[in-house]
């Protein structure tokens, strides 16, 4: 069974640009969550999707957004990039919305210059 | 506030020695409990989880963890460490109530293994 696939693996963007990251969950998993990992703040929850609806959102500015498609694939978008957005962005998928473990992808390393 | 504490930022052990990584949590009720491992530049791999039942849980790669309700702890152990265990380890909690898989992570413990 294929794991969680995140694309691209690496990205370099300039301040002010926008970026879109993609996540394909494990087949049959309907819940997708996103996390930001930085050396200073650690692993922080961004948002969570289930059945194409955002179910939960972390404490991030509105520049961070996401969506989920009918096939459970998810994208997250960051607009007006700032240097502080440089991070490893991790996607996790779960079978259902509660009471189950989350499986993580390899992440997308975003560098903002 | 909900939080997870991993008091040891960095630990060095010799290959073949035993290992215990500490994790304490602050939560309204007993949460779901997880340990993940991360190699440099990689994603998180689930080592083990506690949902209910036996408080001593077995995971992959020879790891185990014990849930102690009275101490709000979920410490990770391994009887004999291998060089390939060098990585960063994260303890995480998830809510039992509410429809969410949101995890709250500790700050991680970086494990180095000496030959």
Short mmCIF file of C-alpha atoms in Angstrom, two decimals:
data_model
loop_
_atom_site.label_atom_id
_atom_site.label_comp_id
_atom_site.label_asym_id
_atom_site.label_seq_id
_atom_site.Cartn_x
_atom_site.Cartn_y
_atom_site.Cartn_z
CA UNK A 1 0.00 0.00 0.00
CA UNK A 2 1.46 3.34 -0.98
CA UNK A 3 2.08 5.83 1.79
CA UNK A 4 1.27 9.51 1.97
CA UNK A 5 2.76 11.33 -0.99
CA UNK A 6 3.71 14.97 -0.83
CA UNK A 7 4.84 17.02 -3.80
CA UNK A 8 7.10 18.73 -4.42
CA UNK A 9 9.77 17.62 -1.94
CA UNK A 10 11.67 20.90 -2.14
CA UNK A 11 10.70 24.43 -3.09
CA UNK A 12 12.51 27.75 -3.16
CA UNK A 13 10.33 30.84 -3.39
CA UNK A 14 10.85 34.57 -3.11
CA UNK A 15 9.21 36.77 -0.50
CA UNK A 16 5.81 37.96 -1.63
CA UNK A 17 5.16 35.00 -3.90
CA UNK A 18 2.58 32.33 -3.27
CA UNK A 19 3.00 28.57 -3.14
CA UNK A 20 0.82 25.49 -3.39
CA UNK A 21 1.74 22.17 -1.80
CA UNK A 22 0.05 18.89 -2.59
CA UNK A 23 -0.74 15.83 -0.52
CA UNK A 24 -2.13 12.48 -1.65
CA UNK A 25 -3.31 10.41 1.33
CA UNK A 26 -3.13 6.68 1.73
CA UNK A 27 -5.81 4.99 -0.34
CA UNK A 28 -9.02 4.79 1.64
CA UNK A 29 -8.02 7.50 4.10
CA UNK A 30 -10.46 10.37 4.20
CA UNK A 31 -8.91 12.69 6.76
CA UNK A 32 -5.93 14.90 5.94
CA UNK A 33 -4.08 17.19 8.33
CA UNK A 34 -1.24 19.62 7.75
CA UNK A 35 1.58 20.60 10.09
CA UNK A 36 4.39 23.12 9.94
CA UNK A 37 7.74 22.15 11.43
CA UNK A 38 10.40 24.75 12.23
CA UNK A 39 13.43 24.61 14.54
CA UNK A 40 12.03 27.42 16.68
CA UNK A 41 8.35 26.46 16.98
CA UNK A 42 8.52 22.71 16.47
CA UNK A 43 5.53 20.88 15.02
CA UNK A 44 2.43 23.02 14.79
CA UNK A 45 -1.00 22.06 13.51
CA UNK A 46 -2.21 24.04 10.52
CA UNK A 47 -5.57 22.55 9.55
CA UNK A 48 -7.54 19.38 9.07
CA UNK A 49 -9.90 18.26 6.32
CA UNK A 50 -12.50 15.54 6.06
CA UNK A 51 -14.99 15.01 3.26
CA UNK A 52 -13.82 18.17 1.52
CA UNK A 53 -14.59 20.31 4.58
CA UNK A 54 -12.16 22.03 6.89
CA UNK A 55 -12.89 20.60 10.33
CA UNK A 56 -10.25 22.25 12.44
CA UNK A 57 -7.78 25.10 12.06
CA UNK A 58 -4.63 26.03 13.94
CA UNK A 59 -3.44 29.46 14.95
CA UNK A 60 -2.03 30.65 11.65
CA UNK A 61 -2.75 33.81 9.65
CA UNK A 62 -5.24 33.80 6.82
CA UNK A 63 -2.37 33.64 4.32
CA UNK A 64 -2.41 29.91 5.00
CA UNK A 65 -5.29 28.10 3.38
CA UNK A 66 -6.13 24.66 2.15
CA UNK A 67 -8.69 22.48 0.50
CA UNK A 68 -9.57 18.87 -0.01
CA UNK A 69 -10.88 17.29 -3.15
CA UNK A 70 -13.47 14.56 -3.61
CA UNK A 71 -10.71 11.94 -3.95
CA UNK A 72 -9.36 13.05 -0.53
CA UNK A 73 -6.25 14.65 -2.02
CA UNK A 74 -5.43 17.94 -0.37
CA UNK A 75 -3.58 21.10 -1.19
CA UNK A 76 -2.38 23.90 1.00
CA UNK A 77 -1.59 27.38 -0.20
CA UNK A 78 0.50 30.11 1.34
CA UNK A 79 0.13 33.56 -0.14
CA UNK A 80 2.42 36.58 0.24
CA UNK A 81 5.28 34.45 1.50
CA UNK A 82 7.45 35.70 4.34
CA UNK A 83 10.91 34.57 5.36
CA UNK A 84 9.41 33.04 8.48
CA UNK A 85 7.32 30.67 6.37
CA UNK A 86 10.45 28.66 5.60
CA UNK A 87 9.73 25.27 7.09
CA UNK A 88 9.07 21.61 6.54
CA UNK A 89 5.37 21.17 5.78
CA UNK A 90 4.04 17.77 6.70
CA UNK A 91 0.81 16.16 5.64
CA UNK A 92 -0.80 13.33 7.57
CA UNK A 93 -3.66 11.06 6.60
CA UNK A 94 -6.04 9.04 8.73
CA UNK A 95 -8.81 6.60 7.96
CA UNK A 96 -11.48 8.59 9.73
CA UNK A 97 -11.87 11.79 11.67
CA UNK A 98 -11.27 10.51 15.19
CA UNK A 99 -9.83 7.66 17.17
CA UNK A 100 -7.21 6.55 14.72
CA UNK A 101 -3.55 7.09 14.06
CA UNK A 102 -2.09 9.56 11.60
CA UNK A 103 0.43 8.55 8.94
CA UNK A 104 2.81 11.22 7.71
CA UNK A 105 4.34 11.97 4.34
CA UNK A 106 7.98 12.88 3.73
CA UNK A 107 7.15 16.56 3.78
CA UNK A 108 7.80 19.52 1.53
CA UNK A 109 10.79 21.66 2.44
CA UNK A 110 9.92 25.27 1.63
CA UNK A 111 12.65 27.89 1.60
CA UNK A 112 11.67 31.54 1.24
CA UNK A 113 14.46 33.88 0.13
CA UNK B 1 -3.74 24.40 28.37
CA UNK B 2 -3.01 21.17 26.57
CA UNK B 3 0.70 20.47 26.27
CA UNK B 4 3.31 17.78 25.90
CA UNK B 5 6.69 17.97 27.62
CA UNK B 6 9.77 16.10 26.58
CA UNK B 7 12.31 17.22 29.16
CA UNK B 8 15.36 15.83 27.39
CA UNK B 9 16.34 17.81 24.33
CA UNK B 10 19.35 15.65 23.51
CA UNK B 11 20.38 12.19 24.73
CA UNK B 12 23.47 10.17 23.88
CA UNK B 13 23.63 6.44 24.56
CA UNK B 14 26.09 3.72 23.64
CA UNK B 15 25.10 1.08 21.16
CA UNK B 16 23.65 -1.88 23.01
CA UNK B 17 22.65 0.19 26.04
CA UNK B 18 19.07 0.61 27.17
CA UNK B 19 17.07 3.73 26.40
CA UNK B 20 14.24 5.61 28.05
CA UNK B 21 12.79 8.79 26.59
CA UNK B 22 10.45 10.74 28.82
CA UNK B 23 7.12 12.26 27.93
CA UNK B 24 4.62 14.03 30.18
CA UNK B 25 1.37 15.57 29.09
CA UNK B 26 -1.15 18.05 30.39
CA UNK B 27 -4.66 17.35 29.16
CA UNK B 28 -8.22 17.53 30.42
CA UNK B 29 -8.78 13.80 30.16
CA UNK B 30 -6.63 10.86 29.14
CA UNK B 31 -5.79 11.52 25.51
CA UNK B 32 -4.68 9.19 22.80
CA UNK B 33 -0.89 8.88 23.03
CA UNK B 34 1.69 8.42 20.30
CA UNK B 35 5.41 8.22 19.71
CA UNK B 36 6.85 9.16 16.32
CA UNK B 37 10.41 9.05 15.01
CA UNK B 38 11.94 11.36 12.44
CA UNK B 39 15.20 10.87 10.56
CA UNK B 40 16.91 13.99 9.17
CA UNK B 41 14.96 15.59 6.34
CA UNK B 42 12.25 12.96 6.53
CA UNK B 43 8.66 12.74 7.66
CA UNK B 44 7.38 11.21 10.87
CA UNK B 45 7.09 7.46 11.32
CA UNK B 46 4.66 6.09 13.90
CA UNK B 47 6.45 3.91 16.46
CA UNK B 48 3.50 3.03 18.69
CA UNK B 49 0.22 4.27 20.06
CA UNK B 50 -1.96 3.96 23.14
CA UNK B 51 -5.70 4.12 22.82
CA UNK B 52 -6.95 1.90 25.65
CA UNK B 53 -6.34 -1.40 27.37
CA UNK B 54 -2.93 -2.69 28.42
CA UNK B 55 -0.84 0.23 29.57
CA UNK B 56 2.35 -1.32 28.21
CA UNK B 57 2.28 -1.09 24.43
CA UNK B 58 4.63 -2.62 21.94
CA UNK B 59 5.70 -0.89 18.78
CA UNK B 60 7.93 -1.32 15.80
CA UNK B 61 11.72 -1.62 15.86
CA UNK B 62 11.70 -3.15 19.35
CA UNK B 63 10.28 -0.08 21.10
CA UNK B 64 7.72 -0.13 23.88
CA UNK B 65 6.02 2.55 25.94
CA UNK B 66 4.20 2.56 29.24
CA UNK B 67 1.22 4.76 30.03
CA UNK B 68 1.03 5.86 33.65
CA UNK B 69 -2.16 7.75 34.34
CA UNK B 70 -1.12 8.85 37.83
CA UNK B 71 2.00 10.50 36.43
CA UNK B 72 0.49 11.70 33.13
CA UNK B 73 3.43 10.05 31.44
CA UNK B 74 4.05 7.92 28.39
CA UNK B 75 7.74 7.04 28.39
CA UNK B 76 9.38 5.27 25.48
CA UNK B 77 11.85 2.46 26.10
CA UNK B 78 14.13 0.12 24.21
CA UNK B 79 16.26 -2.54 25.91
CA UNK B 80 19.18 -2.40 23.45
CA UNK B 81 19.81 0.54 21.14
CA UNK B 82 21.16 0.11 17.63
CA UNK B 83 23.12 2.73 15.70
CA UNK B 84 20.21 3.02 13.27
CA UNK B 85 18.00 4.31 16.12
CA UNK B 86 19.77 7.67 15.99
CA UNK B 87 16.99 10.12 15.11
CA UNK B 88 14.61 12.60 16.70
CA UNK B 89 11.71 11.24 18.71
CA UNK B 90 8.42 13.02 19.25
CA UNK B 91 5.69 12.30 21.75
CA UNK B 92 2.20 13.43 20.75
CA UNK B 93 -1.32 13.48 22.17
CA UNK B 94 -4.67 13.47 20.44
CA UNK B 95 -8.17 14.18 21.69
CA UNK B 96 -10.55 11.39 22.68
CA UNK B 97 -13.54 13.64 22.39
CA UNK B 98 -14.48 15.68 19.39
CA UNK B 99 -14.16 14.83 15.76
CA UNK B 100 -10.51 15.54 15.14
CA UNK B 101 -7.17 13.87 14.53
CA UNK B 102 -5.28 17.00 15.57
CA UNK B 103 -2.06 16.13 17.39
CA UNK B 104 -0.16 18.18 19.92
CA UNK B 105 3.52 17.40 19.82
CA UNK B 106 6.34 17.69 22.29
CA UNK B 107 9.50 19.50 21.30
CA UNK B 108 11.31 16.27 20.54
CA UNK B 109 14.33 14.41 21.88
CA UNK B 110 17.35 14.03 19.64
CA UNK B 111 19.00 10.67 20.16
CA UNK B 112 22.67 10.11 19.33
CA UNK B 113 24.15 6.60 19.48
CA UNK B 114 27.82 6.09 20.25
CA UNK B 115 29.62 3.05 18.83
#
